[in-house]
RNA sequence: GCGCGCUUAACUCAGUGGUAGAGUGCUACCUUCACACGGUAGAAGUCGUUGGUUCAAAUCCAACAGUGCGCACCA
């Protein structure tokens, strides 16, 4: 017996084959090989954060991409899976700044200055930037690593600048003083997409202000932010509000700051909701977007009372100056109370925008920023609506369309140092936008950098050598599939589509597969603080990469979130082990590999497993076309475990342990044919173990070099069987029915054993009465499947011997005079009950006249046949019961 | 408020009009010569609720309930 370990050990196998693939350049894409017969297939990786580490989201996402890439190679395509990393502006700068503070290198970035901090970040990137790439390799990712890109590579940076200059010249990028979302923690502007609305338990403060012209009249106002009162520059009411109409044009006294109780105009504005609060709004143009607009309409002053970091400034008055905005809120309320202006305070639920990254409330803030008017919006919107670019699942198209319909200009400048610096220089009133530093003295470059997404939206073509018309770009753009999460549909996907049309005149990808979000088994999002996020590398260490991949894909249905449970990975490992052992069993039988199958020697089980293989090929291929990966794994699992291992291998033992050498050779040929195809079907999901077994079983031996000879990666994807194949091997429904009847009989026979408490280890004798003429081999198979000492053919059994039956024949379990008549009667009575119930159901259906009248003929026929089957069964049971009591 | 999902066995999910399924878990038995990361057998579901369409509904339609997500937002 060959020395094959009983359990599959993934570690050494995975290392060995990954090196082999890399050394043999199996992942390298060559545009020169692309032609009509060998079409291009391409994916660009959603670039992970360069300082990041692999998490379960990456595992899901990249496993899917790898599966697609490997399947495409087996389909004979020239595959480019283009990898890279993202500089992730805020996140990376935060990480490095925190580390530098911890090391005592600096307290604040100003201590170092721009150049020195950037040097540190680059050092950090050089040191840690490769980690996630190495981790992807552990997962088995078949990226073309020779094309690894980074969003801050020199060439990539030039692309970003070129696009900026172009859009600036087209008038689509402009600079302006606007209300933006300001993050007081990161000290930068954010785009609307980076603000997350969260429901808060706040307070609604009611306070009153005195009308200057009518000192007896007080207006009551409700606000959630009393600390901004010093920034108020007016009061607004709805012009249709009868309560306040006569006050419009008059003034009221702003209570805070106490040292500057200004008289503010009362204005009328349609925007005011009569129903809400008291119907009077305090207008704070510097700290609220809607208020800013009202202020603009009525010429109200803009009074900024906040510092960039969220502390109050001197304009807020002596009582509040220097205090943080939340502390100032309490302080302002206290002041109002002191003044006797506070009427009441109510608990109040409202939504507040939070910075996605820093998780603090954003501050609407007036500042000078760069904005982008999206290009190619109509085409980008239409291509998804008309299905030129397909979303999977399709329902995301609606979300996309909705967002594309209400595009707001994109705030693209960030007050950070890590990123692409805005290619604009100033000298006095002069502004220069260009790729190179302008000639002459005194130019100062804009200090801001661009939003990271403002570089990654160029990813699909900027990674392929654009703006040069490279061969790669010509052959691999547009890409075929994009795999990403729906959480970045606006951030990234939508913007790439617009950039694609604007700069390539074509869509960037033909299909977008949206993964679900990985959650823990309780349905909670994975997060560091919850500690519910497993380390994929540790899982790979314990179970193997194939196990992790298979387990993840099996539990990730299209369009639904994935509830991750380590049990799934365990299941993956068990599956690999089963595969390993099935091949080990094959090895133990010896014999030549890949012999020709002789149709005339096929057993019914051989034909059946070929049929089931054909079915599996059909199902898995169809699942791929529909991007239904969990369906594919389910089909593979069922076919391999429940059909091939549970039934076929077991039935083969009748041949392998027998002495018909000719038949044995033929069964081995069938086994090799089935396993050769099975390994190929499994390869995209389980790249490592399939490669190991492909070589171990010698299947690579007589394949052409480029079609599986060197590696299973390039073996042909199994073809769905055609008619001539089915005819040659006699694969038709009768085989399926016969073997189903066999399995049914065997299950019932085993059940008899269990019903009479006979342990499986005890060999017993069955008597079999076939329903027609059958190959004697079938009896041998029954013997093996029933784990019987013997199966004798005939009818010679004592009265009352327990019997079961199927279309194949009847099976008796003689109990050597120890028949327990009562037990058998009870068992049959239970059976009878079940059968009667089914008969009742079918009869009531058939006896319904409108059913007979309106149901299609084949349905009617089927029900009649079912009734006959059940009735026959009832007859048999009754007969047996009669014999028992006779 | 608007939009999009989801609700089927204890759990995770398949199931687009005609016999309710899988995996895990559970129960019992079994270290049998590929595999205990295994085998055999078994128990387990008024398919969220109500109504409608139909000979026939888990499946189609409507309403409701629960749950999750996205967008918008009244200070």
mmCIF file of C-alpha atoms in Angstrom, chain A residues 488-669:
data_model
loop_
_atom_site.group_PDB
_atom_site.id
_atom_site.type_symbol
_atom_site.label_atom_id
_atom_site.label_comp_id
_atom_site.label_asym_id
_atom_site.label_seq_id
_atom_site.Cartn_x
_atom_site.Cartn_y
_atom_site.Cartn_z
ATOM 1 C CA UNK A 488 -18.935 51.376 -1.818
ATOM 2 C CA UNK A 489 -21.359 51.530 -4.709
ATOM 3 C CA UNK A 490 -21.287 55.363 -4.629
ATOM 4 C CA UNK A 491 -17.772 55.851 -3.308
ATOM 5 C CA UNK A 492 -16.157 53.744 -5.943
ATOM 6 C CA UNK A 493 -18.307 51.817 -8.408
ATOM 7 C CA UNK A 494 -20.399 54.722 -9.669
ATOM 8 C CA UNK A 495 -17.395 57.010 -9.941
ATOM 9 C CA UNK A 496 -15.349 54.419 -11.844
ATOM 10 C CA UNK A 497 -18.153 54.120 -14.349
ATOM 11 C CA UNK A 498 -18.166 57.875 -14.922
ATOM 12 C CA UNK A 499 -14.371 58.027 -15.153
ATOM 13 C CA UNK A 500 -14.393 55.067 -17.523
ATOM 14 C CA UNK A 501 -16.723 56.754 -19.967
ATOM 15 C CA UNK A 502 -14.998 60.114 -19.643
ATOM 16 C CA UNK A 503 -11.478 58.860 -20.276
ATOM 17 C CA UNK A 504 -11.901 55.626 -22.227
ATOM 18 C CA UNK A 505 -15.228 56.297 -23.849
ATOM 19 C CA UNK A 506 -16.277 52.897 -22.570
ATOM 20 C CA UNK A 507 -17.500 51.232 -19.410
ATOM 21 C CA UNK A 508 -14.804 50.025 -17.000
ATOM 22 C CA UNK A 509 -16.325 46.564 -16.418
ATOM 23 C CA UNK A 510 -19.171 44.563 -17.865
ATOM 24 C CA UNK A 511 -20.399 42.973 -14.655
ATOM 25 C CA UNK A 512 -20.365 43.991 -11.042
ATOM 26 C CA UNK A 513 -20.792 41.288 -8.449
ATOM 27 C CA UNK A 514 -21.849 42.716 -5.116
ATOM 28 C CA UNK A 515 -20.888 40.505 -2.202
ATOM 29 C CA UNK A 516 -22.800 40.450 1.034
ATOM 30 C CA UNK A 517 -21.394 41.824 4.244
ATOM 31 C CA UNK A 518 -19.652 39.329 6.493
ATOM 32 C CA UNK A 519 -21.281 39.112 9.899
ATOM 33 C CA UNK A 520 -20.767 36.831 12.850
ATOM 34 C CA UNK A 521 -23.123 33.936 13.440
ATOM 35 C CA UNK A 522 -25.372 36.142 15.532
ATOM 36 C CA UNK A 523 -25.758 38.507 12.603
ATOM 37 C CA UNK A 524 -23.618 41.299 14.038
ATOM 38 C CA UNK A 525 -21.190 43.215 11.879
ATOM 39 C CA UNK A 526 -17.620 42.172 12.432
ATOM 40 C CA UNK A 527 -15.604 44.731 14.316
ATOM 41 C CA UNK A 528 -12.411 44.980 16.270
ATOM 42 C CA UNK A 529 -14.177 46.314 19.358
ATOM 43 C CA UNK A 530 -16.612 43.396 19.466
ATOM 44 C CA UNK A 531 -13.739 40.982 19.022
ATOM 45 C CA UNK A 532 -15.942 38.869 16.753
ATOM 46 C CA UNK A 533 -13.685 39.100 13.747
ATOM 47 C CA UNK A 534 -11.580 35.975 13.268
ATOM 48 C CA UNK A 535 -8.086 36.251 11.821
ATOM 49 C CA UNK A 536 -8.183 34.555 8.416
ATOM 50 C CA UNK A 537 -4.499 33.675 8.602
ATOM 51 C CA UNK A 538 -5.101 31.797 11.798
ATOM 52 C CA UNK A 539 -8.013 29.973 10.183
ATOM 53 C CA UNK A 540 -5.797 29.076 7.230
ATOM 54 C CA UNK A 541 -3.169 27.820 9.672
ATOM 55 C CA UNK A 542 -5.641 25.587 11.421
ATOM 56 C CA UNK A 543 -7.836 24.405 8.574
ATOM 57 C CA UNK A 544 -6.092 25.224 5.312
ATOM 58 C CA UNK A 545 -6.808 27.859 2.688
ATOM 59 C CA UNK A 546 -9.010 25.538 0.642
ATOM 60 C CA UNK A 547 -11.140 24.853 3.697
ATOM 61 C CA UNK A 548 -11.549 28.551 4.389
ATOM 62 C CA UNK A 549 -12.440 29.239 0.770
ATOM 63 C CA UNK A 550 -14.913 26.408 0.477
ATOM 64 C CA UNK A 551 -16.559 27.111 3.805
ATOM 65 C CA UNK A 552 -16.906 30.794 3.026
ATOM 66 C CA UNK A 553 -18.314 30.250 -0.444
ATOM 67 C CA UNK A 554 -20.724 27.632 0.751
ATOM 68 C CA UNK A 555 -22.296 30.048 3.217
ATOM 69 C CA UNK A 556 -22.335 33.102 0.938
ATOM 70 C CA UNK A 557 -25.473 33.150 -1.192
ATOM 71 C CA UNK A 558 -25.784 35.833 -3.861
ATOM 72 C CA UNK A 559 -27.320 39.002 -2.535
ATOM 73 C CA UNK A 560 -27.445 38.082 1.128
ATOM 74 C CA UNK A 561 -25.146 38.891 3.994
ATOM 75 C CA UNK A 562 -22.880 36.094 5.129
ATOM 76 C CA UNK A 563 -23.251 34.818 8.664
ATOM 77 C CA UNK A 564 -19.794 33.487 9.262
ATOM 78 C CA UNK A 565 -19.328 30.556 11.582
ATOM 79 C CA UNK A 566 -16.059 28.740 12.122
ATOM 80 C CA UNK A 567 -18.089 25.552 11.697
ATOM 81 C CA UNK A 568 -18.196 26.387 7.996
ATOM 82 C CA UNK A 569 -14.424 26.307 7.778
ATOM 83 C CA UNK A 570 -14.396 23.051 9.688
ATOM 84 C CA UNK A 571 -16.848 21.702 7.166
ATOM 85 C CA UNK A 572 -14.500 22.845 4.414
ATOM 86 C CA UNK A 573 -11.645 20.997 6.037
ATOM 87 C CA UNK A 574 -13.741 17.861 6.393
ATOM 88 C CA UNK A 575 -14.681 18.133 2.772
ATOM 89 C CA UNK A 576 -11.049 18.367 1.701
ATOM 90 C CA UNK A 577 -10.259 15.393 3.874
ATOM 91 C CA UNK A 578 -13.048 13.417 2.256
ATOM 92 C CA UNK A 579 -11.713 14.328 -1.158
ATOM 93 C CA UNK A 580 -8.232 13.322 -0.061
ATOM 94 C CA UNK A 581 -9.422 9.964 1.155
ATOM 95 C CA UNK A 582 -11.534 9.216 -1.871
ATOM 96 C CA UNK A 583 -8.381 9.661 -3.943
ATOM 97 C CA UNK A 584 -6.407 7.661 -1.450
ATOM 98 C CA UNK A 585 -8.864 4.837 -1.923
ATOM 99 C CA UNK A 586 -8.341 5.087 -5.658
ATOM 100 C CA UNK A 587 -4.588 4.860 -5.159
ATOM 101 C CA UNK A 588 -4.968 1.737 -3.058
ATOM 102 C CA UNK A 589 -6.724 -0.077 -5.878
ATOM 103 C CA UNK A 590 -3.646 0.287 -8.063
ATOM 104 C CA UNK A 591 -4.032 -0.292 -11.774
ATOM 105 C CA UNK A 592 -3.317 1.922 -14.740
ATOM 106 C CA UNK A 593 -4.472 5.533 -14.869
ATOM 107 C CA UNK A 594 -6.827 6.969 -17.415
ATOM 108 C CA UNK A 595 -7.629 3.700 -19.155
ATOM 109 C CA UNK A 596 -10.254 3.723 -21.875
ATOM 110 C CA UNK A 597 -13.774 3.072 -20.679
ATOM 111 C CA UNK A 598 -15.324 0.103 -22.495
ATOM 112 C CA UNK A 599 -19.051 0.827 -22.749
ATOM 113 C CA UNK A 600 -20.034 -2.845 -22.939
ATOM 114 C CA UNK A 601 -18.494 -3.494 -19.521
ATOM 115 C CA UNK A 602 -20.257 -0.696 -17.651
ATOM 116 C CA UNK A 603 -22.308 -1.636 -14.625
ATOM 117 C CA UNK A 604 -25.527 0.170 -13.802
ATOM 118 C CA UNK A 605 -23.626 2.003 -11.063
ATOM 119 C CA UNK A 606 -20.940 3.106 -13.524
ATOM 120 C CA UNK A 607 -23.582 4.508 -15.827
ATOM 121 C CA UNK A 608 -25.330 6.139 -12.920
ATOM 122 C CA UNK A 609 -22.261 7.959 -11.627
ATOM 123 C CA UNK A 610 -21.477 9.165 -15.144
ATOM 124 C CA UNK A 611 -25.012 10.509 -15.335
ATOM 125 C CA UNK A 612 -24.645 12.213 -11.979
ATOM 126 C CA UNK A 613 -21.308 13.681 -13.047
ATOM 127 C CA UNK A 614 -22.984 15.046 -16.146
ATOM 128 C CA UNK A 615 -25.638 16.585 -13.959
ATOM 129 C CA UNK A 616 -23.005 18.116 -11.674
ATOM 130 C CA UNK A 617 -21.143 19.609 -14.640
ATOM 131 C CA UNK A 618 -24.384 21.111 -15.905
ATOM 132 C CA UNK A 619 -25.322 22.522 -12.530
ATOM 133 C CA UNK A 620 -21.936 23.960 -11.641
ATOM 134 C CA UNK A 621 -21.476 25.497 -15.066
ATOM 135 C CA UNK A 622 -24.918 27.087 -14.847
ATOM 136 C CA UNK A 623 -24.198 28.338 -11.327
ATOM 137 C CA UNK A 624 -21.077 30.064 -12.633
ATOM 138 C CA UNK A 625 -22.997 31.781 -15.378
ATOM 139 C CA UNK A 626 -25.409 33.172 -12.797
ATOM 140 C CA UNK A 627 -22.648 34.049 -10.302
ATOM 141 C CA UNK A 628 -24.275 31.689 -7.810
ATOM 142 C CA UNK A 629 -21.211 30.348 -6.049
ATOM 143 C CA UNK A 630 -22.956 28.882 -3.027
ATOM 144 C CA UNK A 631 -25.157 26.908 -5.416
ATOM 145 C CA UNK A 632 -22.051 25.624 -7.147
ATOM 146 C CA UNK A 633 -20.545 24.426 -3.873
ATOM 147 C CA UNK A 634 -23.843 22.821 -2.894
ATOM 148 C CA UNK A 635 -23.940 20.903 -6.182
ATOM 149 C CA UNK A 636 -20.334 19.821 -5.787
ATOM 150 C CA UNK A 637 -20.903 18.754 -2.209
ATOM 151 C CA UNK A 638 -23.959 16.730 -3.057
ATOM 152 C CA UNK A 639 -22.410 15.090 -6.077
ATOM 153 C CA UNK A 640 -19.108 14.228 -4.514
ATOM 154 C CA UNK A 641 -20.156 13.240 -1.015
ATOM 155 C CA UNK A 642 -23.706 11.946 -1.304
ATOM 156 C CA UNK A 643 -23.482 10.397 -4.727
ATOM 157 C CA UNK A 644 -19.893 9.547 -5.485
ATOM 158 C CA UNK A 645 -18.639 8.567 -2.011
ATOM 159 C CA UNK A 646 -21.783 7.316 -0.321
ATOM 160 C CA UNK A 647 -23.054 5.232 -3.193
ATOM 161 C CA UNK A 648 -20.672 4.845 -6.065
ATOM 162 C CA UNK A 649 -17.438 4.083 -4.208
ATOM 163 C CA UNK A 650 -19.295 1.681 -1.970
ATOM 164 C CA UNK A 651 -20.800 -0.138 -4.938
ATOM 165 C CA UNK A 652 -17.358 -0.320 -6.589
ATOM 166 C CA UNK A 653 -16.133 -2.415 -3.715
ATOM 167 C CA UNK A 654 -18.194 -5.274 -5.115
ATOM 168 C CA UNK A 655 -15.887 -5.178 -8.127
ATOM 169 C CA UNK A 656 -12.627 -4.263 -6.413
ATOM 170 C CA UNK A 657 -12.938 -7.030 -3.836
ATOM 171 C CA UNK A 658 -14.063 -9.510 -6.481
ATOM 172 C CA UNK A 659 -11.972 -11.355 -9.034
ATOM 173 C CA UNK A 660 -13.191 -10.063 -12.376
ATOM 174 C CA UNK A 661 -10.019 -8.287 -13.516
ATOM 175 C CA UNK A 662 -11.463 -7.022 -16.785
ATOM 176 C CA UNK A 663 -14.354 -5.381 -15.041
ATOM 177 C CA UNK A 664 -12.065 -4.064 -12.348
ATOM 178 C CA UNK A 665 -9.933 -2.282 -14.938
ATOM 179 C CA UNK A 666 -13.034 -0.784 -16.459
ATOM 180 C CA UNK A 667 -14.361 0.479 -13.132
ATOM 181 C CA UNK A 668 -10.947 2.054 -12.477
ATOM 182 C CA UNK A 669 -11.236 3.799 -15.816
#
